[in-house]
Amino acid sequence: MLAGLTAGGIAEPAVAAVLFGVGWPIPAVVLLIGGVMLAAGAALFAHTTLRGKFRVWDAELDRLDLRGDEQVLDVGCGRGLVLLKAAARVPRGRAVGLDLWTRDQSGNSQEAASANARAEKVADRVELVTDDMRALPFEDGTFDLVVSSLAVHNIPDADGRAAAVREAFRVLGPGGRLRLADFRNVRDYAAVLRECGAADVQVYDLGWRFWYGGPHARTSMVAAARRP
Ligand SMILES: C[S@@+](CC[C@H](N)C(=O)[O-])C[C@H]1O[C@@H](n2cnc3c(N)ncnc32)[C@H](O)[C@@H]1O
């Protein structure tokens, strides 16, 4: 997608210049405006990927005010963006990353996540598990915090996504908290959590720093808790 936005952002102004040259100003202006919008989308997309989503998750995790001894699960952890940030905040706890390591992320693998954990100096408390988020291999109530970023939408069917959300809630212990970020289906996730009896279910926008190219591809957070 980034490549498409960038290519359009370059090609459209180039064609517009040619159209100006041959005396077709109106189509040239239309193309120029389109090109500027595509270039802006590419810049926003790149910012989100390289910096924005990191800052947003830092703020979200800081707001949780963790004690440092929590058990944390990252569902669909990929190369470890959120997992490792959470691990850094639980020096006396444990951070488990679960993934099937599919191609939804470039360079995705358990080895890549493991190498990143070593590079971030949190490998001592990080555990990586290869499994499916629709049937988590953990007992009820194992975790104090379950996080997930842009992972649940990868499940193609609504029943599967609902199963993943139910599982994320099932493994939360009393008073445990859930933070699930995604750019699609978030209202459905919130409805599933309400059906499960979750407390404090909220959906909120994560702002422009988590836009993938523009406001049409914004990311929202679903927050919930298990009653103490
Ligand atoms: C877009 S990546 C996001 C990775 C990471 N959370 C991040 O924000 O960088 C989505 C991840 O979900 C994983 N995934 C997709 N379907 C899954 C499933 N059914 N069970 C577990 N992981 C899954 C993919 O392998 C991929 O690592």
PDB file of C-alpha atoms and ligand atoms in Angstrom:
ATOM      1  CA  MET A   1       0.000   0.000   0.000  1.00  0.00           C
ATOM      2  CA  LEU A   2       2.833   2.401   0.876  1.00  0.00           C
ATOM      3  CA  ALA A   3       4.436   1.666  -2.492  1.00  0.00           C
ATOM      4  CA  GLY A   4       1.149   2.399  -4.301  1.00  0.00           C
ATOM      5  CA  LEU A   5       0.629   5.705  -2.462  1.00  0.00           C
ATOM      6  CA  THR A   6       4.222   6.758  -3.131  1.00  0.00           C
ATOM      7  CA  ALA A   7       4.068   5.806  -6.817  1.00  0.00           C
ATOM      8  CA  GLY A   8       0.802   7.729  -7.252  1.00  0.00           C
ATOM      9  CA  GLY A   9       2.216  10.703  -5.347  1.00  0.00           C
ATOM     10  CA  ILE A  10       5.109  10.893  -7.817  1.00  0.00           C
ATOM     11  CA  ALA A  11       3.380   9.852 -11.053  1.00  0.00           C
ATOM     12  CA  GLU A  12       0.302  12.081 -10.857  1.00  0.00           C
ATOM     13  CA  PRO A  13       2.194  15.410 -10.498  1.00  0.00           C
ATOM     14  CA  ALA A  14       4.538  14.282 -13.292  1.00  0.00           C
ATOM     15  CA  VAL A  15       1.604  13.632 -15.629  1.00  0.00           C
ATOM     16  CA  ALA A  16       0.019  16.908 -14.469  1.00  0.00           C
ATOM     17  CA  ALA A  17       3.167  18.785 -15.545  1.00  0.00           C
ATOM     18  CA  VAL A  18       2.875  17.244 -19.016  1.00  0.00           C
ATOM     19  CA  LEU A  19      -0.805  18.200 -19.212  1.00  0.00           C
ATOM     20  CA  PHE A  20      -0.003  21.789 -18.215  1.00  0.00           C
ATOM     21  CA  GLY A  21       2.624  21.787 -20.966  1.00  0.00           C
ATOM     22  CA  VAL A  22       0.159  20.737 -23.665  1.00  0.00           C
ATOM     23  CA  GLY A  23      -2.440  23.262 -22.518  1.00  0.00           C
ATOM     24  CA  TRP A  24      -4.885  21.111 -20.533  1.00  0.00           C
ATOM     25  CA  PRO A  25      -4.912  22.993 -17.210  1.00  0.00           C
ATOM     26  CA  ILE A  26      -8.114  21.577 -15.685  1.00  0.00           C
ATOM     27  CA  PRO A  27      -7.193  17.869 -15.868  1.00  0.00           C
ATOM     28  CA  ALA A  28      -3.674  18.882 -14.793  1.00  0.00           C
ATOM     29  CA  VAL A  29      -4.977  20.597 -11.637  1.00  0.00           C
ATOM     30  CA  VAL A  30      -7.201  17.598 -10.806  1.00  0.00           C
ATOM     31  CA  LEU A  31      -4.239  15.240 -11.178  1.00  0.00           C
ATOM     32  CA  LEU A  32      -1.997  17.540  -9.181  1.00  0.00           C
ATOM     33  CA  ILE A  33      -4.457  17.629  -6.271  1.00  0.00           C
ATOM     34  CA  GLY A  34      -4.760  13.828  -6.431  1.00  0.00           C
ATOM     35  CA  GLY A  35      -0.979  13.495  -6.421  1.00  0.00           C
ATOM     36  CA  VAL A  36      -0.576  15.773  -3.413  1.00  0.00           C
ATOM     37  CA  MET A  37      -3.210  13.748  -1.509  1.00  0.00           C
ATOM     38  CA  LEU A  38      -1.476  10.466  -2.376  1.00  0.00           C
ATOM     39  CA  ALA A  39       1.916  11.869  -1.338  1.00  0.00           C
ATOM     40  CA  ALA A  40       0.431  13.063   1.970  1.00  0.00           C
ATOM     41  CA  GLY A  41      -1.081   9.587   2.475  1.00  0.00           C
ATOM     42  CA  ALA A  42       2.308   7.985   1.823  1.00  0.00           C
ATOM     43  CA  ALA A  43       3.973  10.300   4.344  1.00  0.00           C
ATOM     44  CA  LEU A  44       1.317   9.523   6.983  1.00  0.00           C
ATOM     45  CA  PHE A  45       1.567   5.788   6.323  1.00  0.00           C
ATOM     46  CA  ALA A  46       5.364   5.867   6.668  1.00  0.00           C
ATOM     47  CA  HIS A  47       5.121   7.909   9.860  1.00  0.00           C
ATOM     48  CA  THR A  48       2.649   5.460  11.425  1.00  0.00           C
ATOM     49  CA  THR A  49       4.792   2.452  10.549  1.00  0.00           C
ATOM     50  CA  LEU A  50       8.132   3.909  11.585  1.00  0.00           C
ATOM     51  CA  ARG A  51       7.186   6.008  14.580  1.00  0.00           C
ATOM     52  CA  GLY A  52       3.527   6.774  15.236  1.00  0.00           C
ATOM     53  CA  LYS A  53       2.309   3.348  16.342  1.00  0.00           C
ATOM     54  CA  PHE A  54       5.326   2.999  18.678  1.00  0.00           C
ATOM     55  CA  ARG A  55       4.530   6.302  20.398  1.00  0.00           C
ATOM     56  CA  VAL A  56       0.828   5.436  20.665  1.00  0.00           C
ATOM     57  CA  TRP A  57       1.540   2.087  22.323  1.00  0.00           C
ATOM     58  CA  ASP A  58       4.099   3.704  24.656  1.00  0.00           C
ATOM     59  CA  ALA A  59       1.388   6.087  25.822  1.00  0.00           C
ATOM     60  CA  GLU A  60      -1.212   3.322  26.164  1.00  0.00           C
ATOM     61  CA  LEU A  61       1.110   1.110  28.204  1.00  0.00           C
ATOM     62  CA  ASP A  62       2.284   4.012  30.371  1.00  0.00           C
ATOM     63  CA  ARG A  63      -1.340   4.843  31.161  1.00  0.00           C
ATOM     64  CA  LEU A  64      -1.834   1.327  32.536  1.00  0.00           C
ATOM     65  CA  ASP A  65       0.644   2.177  35.299  1.00  0.00           C
ATOM     66  CA  LEU A  66       1.894  -1.393  35.651  1.00  0.00           C
ATOM     67  CA  ARG A  67       3.445  -2.532  38.942  1.00  0.00           C
ATOM     68  CA  GLY A  68       6.217  -4.449  37.150  1.00  0.00           C
ATOM     69  CA  ASP A  69       5.359  -8.007  38.168  1.00  0.00           C
ATOM     70  CA  GLU A  70       2.408  -8.626  35.827  1.00  0.00           C
ATOM     71  CA  GLN A  71       1.823 -11.548  33.502  1.00  0.00           C
ATOM     72  CA  VAL A  72       1.214 -10.113  30.023  1.00  0.00           C
ATOM     73  CA  LEU A  73       0.025 -11.773  26.817  1.00  0.00           C
ATOM     74  CA  ASP A  74       0.393 -10.222  23.343  1.00  0.00           C
ATOM     75  CA  VAL A  75      -1.982 -11.936  20.927  1.00  0.00           C
ATOM     76  CA  GLY A  76      -0.556 -11.912  17.378  1.00  0.00           C
ATOM     77  CA  CYS A  77       2.727 -10.390  18.574  1.00  0.00           C
ATOM     78  CA  GLY A  78       4.529 -10.582  15.216  1.00  0.00           C
ATOM     79  CA  ARG A  79       8.087  -9.309  15.528  1.00  0.00           C
ATOM     80  CA  GLY A  80       7.269  -7.991  18.998  1.00  0.00           C
ATOM     81  CA  LEU A  81       6.381  -4.310  18.760  1.00  0.00           C
ATOM     82  CA  VAL A  82       3.943  -4.297  21.712  1.00  0.00           C
ATOM     83  CA  LEU A  83       5.262  -7.443  23.391  1.00  0.00           C
ATOM     84  CA  LEU A  84       8.719  -5.969  23.961  1.00  0.00           C
ATOM     85  CA  LYS A  85       7.371  -2.626  25.138  1.00  0.00           C
ATOM     86  CA  ALA A  86       5.215  -4.494  27.656  1.00  0.00           C
ATOM     87  CA  ALA A  87       8.145  -6.712  28.686  1.00  0.00           C
ATOM     88  CA  ALA A  88      10.252  -3.632  29.429  1.00  0.00           C
ATOM     89  CA  ARG A  89       7.541  -2.530  31.882  1.00  0.00           C
ATOM     90  CA  VAL A  90       7.361  -5.839  33.785  1.00  0.00           C
ATOM     91  CA  PRO A  91      10.941  -6.515  34.944  1.00  0.00           C
ATOM     92  CA  ARG A  92       9.656  -8.939  37.620  1.00  0.00           C
ATOM     93  CA  GLY A  93       6.901 -10.415  35.475  1.00  0.00           C
ATOM     94  CA  ARG A  94       6.500 -12.336  32.238  1.00  0.00           C
ATOM     95  CA  ALA A  95       5.513 -11.309  28.723  1.00  0.00           C
ATOM     96  CA  VAL A  96       4.191 -14.037  26.449  1.00  0.00           C
ATOM     97  CA  GLY A  97       3.923 -13.468  22.712  1.00  0.00           C
ATOM     98  CA  LEU A  98       1.631 -15.769  20.766  1.00  0.00           C
ATOM     99  CA  ASP A  99       1.558 -15.917  16.990  1.00  0.00           C
ATOM    100  CA  LEU A 100       1.167 -18.210  14.027  1.00  0.00           C
ATOM    101  CA  TRP A 101       3.893 -16.214  12.231  1.00  0.00           C
ATOM    102  CA  THR A 102       1.889 -15.834   9.017  1.00  0.00           C
ATOM    103  CA  ARG A 103       2.779 -13.423   6.210  1.00  0.00           C
ATOM    104  CA  ASP A 104       0.580 -10.627   7.605  1.00  0.00           C
ATOM    105  CA  GLN A 105       3.820  -8.888   8.562  1.00  0.00           C
ATOM    106  CA  SER A 106       7.024  -8.714   6.548  1.00  0.00           C
ATOM    107  CA  GLY A 107       9.971 -10.601   8.052  1.00  0.00           C
ATOM    108  CA  ASN A 108       7.618 -12.270  10.506  1.00  0.00           C
ATOM    109  CA  SER A 109       9.002 -15.233  12.454  1.00  0.00           C
ATOM    110  CA  GLN A 110       9.550 -16.505  15.957  1.00  0.00           C
ATOM    111  CA  GLU A 111      13.306 -16.095  15.405  1.00  0.00           C
ATOM    112  CA  ALA A 112      12.836 -12.419  14.477  1.00  0.00           C
ATOM    113  CA  ALA A 113      10.772 -11.792  17.647  1.00  0.00           C
ATOM    114  CA  SER A 114      13.339 -13.650  19.723  1.00  0.00           C
ATOM    115  CA  ALA A 115      16.229 -11.651  18.242  1.00  0.00           C
ATOM    116  CA  ASN A 116      14.344  -8.411  18.922  1.00  0.00           C
ATOM    117  CA  ALA A 117      13.777  -9.466  22.549  1.00  0.00           C
ATOM    118  CA  ARG A 118      17.522 -10.020  22.942  1.00  0.00           C
ATOM    119  CA  ALA A 119      18.302  -6.685  21.279  1.00  0.00           C
ATOM    120  CA  GLU A 120      15.895  -4.913  23.667  1.00  0.00           C
ATOM    121  CA  LYS A 121      17.441  -6.784  26.631  1.00  0.00           C
ATOM    122  CA  VAL A 122      14.120  -8.249  27.782  1.00  0.00           C
ATOM    123  CA  ALA A 123      14.632 -11.854  26.622  1.00  0.00           C
ATOM    124  CA  ASP A 124      14.831 -13.056  30.257  1.00  0.00           C
ATOM    125  CA  ARG A 125      11.089 -12.419  30.716  1.00  0.00           C
ATOM    126  CA  VAL A 126       9.798 -13.035  27.189  1.00  0.00           C
ATOM    127  CA  GLU A 127       8.266 -16.319  26.106  1.00  0.00           C
ATOM    128  CA  LEU A 128       7.162 -17.023  22.526  1.00  0.00           C
ATOM    129  CA  VAL A 129       4.400 -19.472  21.719  1.00  0.00           C
ATOM    130  CA  THR A 130       3.341 -20.691  18.284  1.00  0.00           C
ATOM    131  CA  ASP A 131      -0.418 -21.145  18.369  1.00  0.00           C
ATOM    132  CA  ASP A 132      -3.749 -19.849  17.139  1.00  0.00           C
ATOM    133  CA  MET A 133      -5.427 -16.928  18.917  1.00  0.00           C
ATOM    134  CA  ARG A 134      -8.816 -18.599  18.412  1.00  0.00           C
ATOM    135  CA  ALA A 135      -7.886 -21.338  20.926  1.00  0.00           C
ATOM    136  CA  LEU A 136      -5.320 -20.036  23.371  1.00  0.00           C
ATOM    137  CA  PRO A 137      -3.217 -22.713  25.112  1.00  0.00           C
ATOM    138  CA  PHE A 138      -3.552 -21.091  28.560  1.00  0.00           C
ATOM    139  CA  GLU A 139      -5.712 -21.714  31.621  1.00  0.00           C
ATOM    140  CA  ASP A 140      -8.562 -19.335  32.438  1.00  0.00           C
ATOM    141  CA  GLY A 141      -7.359 -16.221  34.274  1.00  0.00           C
ATOM    142  CA  THR A 142      -3.629 -16.633  33.556  1.00  0.00           C
ATOM    143  CA  PHE A 143      -2.851 -13.003  32.656  1.00  0.00           C
ATOM    144  CA  ASP A 144      -3.067  -9.554  34.236  1.00  0.00           C
ATOM    145  CA  LEU A 145      -2.944  -7.811  30.869  1.00  0.00           C
ATOM    146  CA  VAL A 146      -3.765  -8.973  27.352  1.00  0.00           C
ATOM    147  CA  VAL A 147      -2.724  -6.736  24.447  1.00  0.00           C
ATOM    148  CA  SER A 148      -3.056  -7.095  20.708  1.00  0.00           C
ATOM    149  CA  SER A 149      -2.198  -4.784  17.825  1.00  0.00           C
ATOM    150  CA  LEU A 150      -3.568  -5.106  14.292  1.00  0.00           C
ATOM    151  CA  ALA A 151      -3.802  -8.875  14.598  1.00  0.00           C
ATOM    152  CA  VAL A 152      -7.430  -9.951  15.089  1.00  0.00           C
ATOM    153  CA  HIS A 153      -8.637  -8.504  11.751  1.00  0.00           C
ATOM    154  CA  ASN A 154      -6.388 -11.038  10.000  1.00  0.00           C
ATOM    155  CA  ILE A 155      -8.882 -13.764  10.889  1.00  0.00           C
ATOM    156  CA  PRO A 156     -11.115 -13.817   7.809  1.00  0.00           C
ATOM    157  CA  ASP A 157     -14.469 -14.755   9.374  1.00  0.00           C
ATOM    158  CA  ALA A 158     -16.552 -12.998  12.027  1.00  0.00           C
ATOM    159  CA  ASP A 159     -17.009 -16.171  14.089  1.00  0.00           C
ATOM    160  CA  GLY A 160     -13.233 -16.667  14.198  1.00  0.00           C
ATOM    161  CA  ARG A 161     -12.639 -13.061  15.254  1.00  0.00           C
ATOM    162  CA  ALA A 162     -15.283 -13.360  17.967  1.00  0.00           C
ATOM    163  CA  ALA A 163     -13.607 -16.556  19.186  1.00  0.00           C
ATOM    164  CA  ALA A 164     -10.258 -14.751  19.390  1.00  0.00           C
ATOM    165  CA  VAL A 165     -11.778 -11.899  21.428  1.00  0.00           C
ATOM    166  CA  ARG A 166     -13.560 -14.363  23.761  1.00  0.00           C
ATOM    167  CA  GLU A 167     -10.284 -16.224  24.254  1.00  0.00           C
ATOM    168  CA  ALA A 168      -8.396 -13.005  25.041  1.00  0.00           C
ATOM    169  CA  PHE A 169     -11.000 -12.247  27.726  1.00  0.00           C
ATOM    170  CA  ARG A 170     -11.091 -15.844  29.074  1.00  0.00           C
ATOM    171  CA  VAL A 171      -7.372 -15.826  29.944  1.00  0.00           C
ATOM    172  CA  LEU A 172      -7.656 -12.544  31.895  1.00  0.00           C
ATOM    173  CA  GLY A 173      -7.554 -12.906  35.673  1.00  0.00           C
ATOM    174  CA  PRO A 174      -9.772 -10.945  38.094  1.00  0.00           C
ATOM    175  CA  GLY A 175      -9.097  -7.230  37.647  1.00  0.00           C
ATOM    176  CA  GLY A 176      -7.127  -7.993  34.478  1.00  0.00           C
ATOM    177  CA  ARG A 177      -7.129  -5.519  31.604  1.00  0.00           C
ATOM    178  CA  LEU A 178      -7.429  -5.883  27.843  1.00  0.00           C
ATOM    179  CA  ARG A 179      -6.188  -3.467  25.159  1.00  0.00           C
ATOM    180  CA  LEU A 180      -6.941  -4.476  21.594  1.00  0.00           C
ATOM    181  CA  ALA A 181      -6.016  -2.134  18.723  1.00  0.00           C
ATOM    182  CA  ASP A 182      -7.302  -2.673  15.212  1.00  0.00           C
ATOM    183  CA  PHE A 183      -8.460  -0.739  12.165  1.00  0.00           C
ATOM    184  CA  ARG A 184     -11.538  -2.824  11.434  1.00  0.00           C
ATOM    185  CA  ASN A 185     -14.321  -4.571  13.360  1.00  0.00           C
ATOM    186  CA  VAL A 186     -13.631  -2.842  16.674  1.00  0.00           C
ATOM    187  CA  ARG A 187     -17.332  -2.329  17.485  1.00  0.00           C
ATOM    188  CA  ASP A 188     -17.848  -6.077  16.961  1.00  0.00           C
ATOM    189  CA  TYR A 189     -15.007  -6.845  19.394  1.00  0.00           C
ATOM    190  CA  ALA A 190     -16.573  -4.525  21.976  1.00  0.00           C
ATOM    191  CA  ALA A 191     -19.954  -6.260  21.563  1.00  0.00           C
ATOM    192  CA  VAL A 192     -18.361  -9.671  22.133  1.00  0.00           C
ATOM    193  CA  LEU A 193     -16.658  -8.385  25.271  1.00  0.00           C
ATOM    194  CA  ARG A 194     -19.941  -7.017  26.630  1.00  0.00           C
ATOM    195  CA  GLU A 195     -21.564 -10.410  25.990  1.00  0.00           C
ATOM    196  CA  CYS A 196     -18.725 -11.994  27.971  1.00  0.00           C
ATOM    197  CA  GLY A 197     -19.538  -9.698  30.928  1.00  0.00           C
ATOM    198  CA  ALA A 198     -16.450  -7.500  30.606  1.00  0.00           C
ATOM    199  CA  ALA A 199     -16.354  -4.264  32.603  1.00  0.00           C
ATOM    200  CA  ASP A 200     -15.444  -0.776  31.376  1.00  0.00           C
ATOM    201  CA  VAL A 201     -15.715  -1.662  27.687  1.00  0.00           C
ATOM    202  CA  GLN A 202     -14.709   1.352  25.607  1.00  0.00           C
ATOM    203  CA  VAL A 203     -13.758   2.017  22.005  1.00  0.00           C
ATOM    204  CA  TYR A 204     -11.631   5.068  21.285  1.00  0.00           C
ATOM    205  CA  ASP A 205      -9.735   6.513  18.371  1.00  0.00           C
ATOM    206  CA  LEU A 206      -5.949   6.337  18.574  1.00  0.00           C
ATOM    207  CA  GLY A 207      -5.418   9.514  16.587  1.00  0.00           C
ATOM    208  CA  TRP A 208      -3.543  10.523  13.436  1.00  0.00           C
ATOM    209  CA  ARG A 209      -0.306   8.890  14.569  1.00  0.00           C
ATOM    210  CA  PHE A 210      -2.002   5.532  13.927  1.00  0.00           C
ATOM    211  CA  TRP A 211      -3.527   6.356  10.521  1.00  0.00           C
ATOM    212  CA  TYR A 212      -2.482   4.126   7.644  1.00  0.00           C
ATOM    213  CA  GLY A 213      -2.517   6.773   4.911  1.00  0.00           C
ATOM    214  CA  GLY A 214      -5.435   8.884   6.113  1.00  0.00           C
ATOM    215  CA  PRO A 215      -8.518   9.082   8.341  1.00  0.00           C
ATOM    216  CA  HIS A 216     -10.230   6.351   6.293  1.00  0.00           C
ATOM    217  CA  ALA A 217      -7.684   3.875   7.713  1.00  0.00           C
ATOM    218  CA  ARG A 218      -7.626   4.919  11.332  1.00  0.00           C
ATOM    219  CA  THR A 219      -6.868   2.586  14.230  1.00  0.00           C
ATOM    220  CA  SER A 220      -9.058   2.323  17.309  1.00  0.00           C
ATOM    221  CA  MET A 221      -8.528   0.777  20.692  1.00  0.00           C
ATOM    222  CA  VAL A 222     -10.956  -1.544  22.423  1.00  0.00           C
ATOM    223  CA  ALA A 223     -10.329  -1.400  26.160  1.00  0.00           C
ATOM    224  CA  ALA A 224     -11.990  -3.647  28.724  1.00  0.00           C
ATOM    225  CA  ALA A 225     -11.387  -5.253  32.095  1.00  0.00           C
ATOM    226  CA  ARG A 226     -12.436  -8.349  34.011  1.00  0.00           C
ATOM    227  CA  ARG A 227     -14.252  -7.495  37.212  1.00  0.00           C
ATOM    228  CA  PRO A 228     -12.110  -8.036  40.358  1.00  0.00           C
TER     229      PRO A 228
HETATM  230  C1  LIG B   1      -0.129  -7.138  11.094  1.00  0.00           C
HETATM  231  S1  LIG B   1       0.685  -8.289  12.111  1.00  0.00           S
HETATM  232  C2  LIG B   1       0.823  -7.382  13.621  1.00  0.00           C
HETATM  233  C3  LIG B   1       1.973  -7.836  14.475  1.00  0.00           C
HETATM  234  C4  LIG B   1       2.250  -7.030  15.716  1.00  0.00           C
HETATM  235  N1  LIG B   1       1.146  -7.125  16.660  1.00  0.00           N
HETATM  236  C5  LIG B   1       2.552  -5.599  15.406  1.00  0.00           C
HETATM  237  O1  LIG B   1       1.724  -4.724  15.687  1.00  0.00           O
HETATM  238  O2  LIG B   1       3.638  -5.322  14.879  1.00  0.00           O
HETATM  239  C6  LIG B   1      -0.581  -9.491  12.492  1.00  0.00           C
HETATM  240  C7  LIG B   1      -0.037 -10.707  13.211  1.00  0.00           C
HETATM  241  O3  LIG B   1      -1.125 -11.590  13.539  1.00  0.00           O
HETATM  242  C8  LIG B   1      -0.679 -12.919  13.356  1.00  0.00           C
HETATM  243  N2  LIG B   1      -1.844 -13.801  13.209  1.00  0.00           N
HETATM  244  C9  LIG B   1      -2.727 -13.813  12.183  1.00  0.00           C
HETATM  245  N3  LIG B   1      -3.675 -14.752  12.401  1.00  0.00           N
HETATM  246  C10 LIG B   1      -3.359 -15.350  13.580  1.00  0.00           C
HETATM  247  C11 LIG B   1      -3.972 -16.375  14.363  1.00  0.00           C
HETATM  248  N4  LIG B   1      -5.097 -16.978  13.956  1.00  0.00           N
HETATM  249  N5  LIG B   1      -3.406 -16.722  15.539  1.00  0.00           N
HETATM  250  C12 LIG B   1      -2.262 -16.094  15.952  1.00  0.00           C
HETATM  251  N6  LIG B   1      -1.635 -15.110  15.266  1.00  0.00           N
HETATM  252  C13 LIG B   1      -2.190 -14.741  14.090  1.00  0.00           C
HETATM  253  C14 LIG B   1       0.208 -12.836  12.136  1.00  0.00           C
HETATM  254  O4  LIG B   1       1.075 -13.941  12.040  1.00  0.00           O
HETATM  255  C15 LIG B   1       0.942 -11.514  12.367  1.00  0.00           C
HETATM  256  O5  LIG B   1       2.130 -11.694  13.082  1.00  0.00           O
END
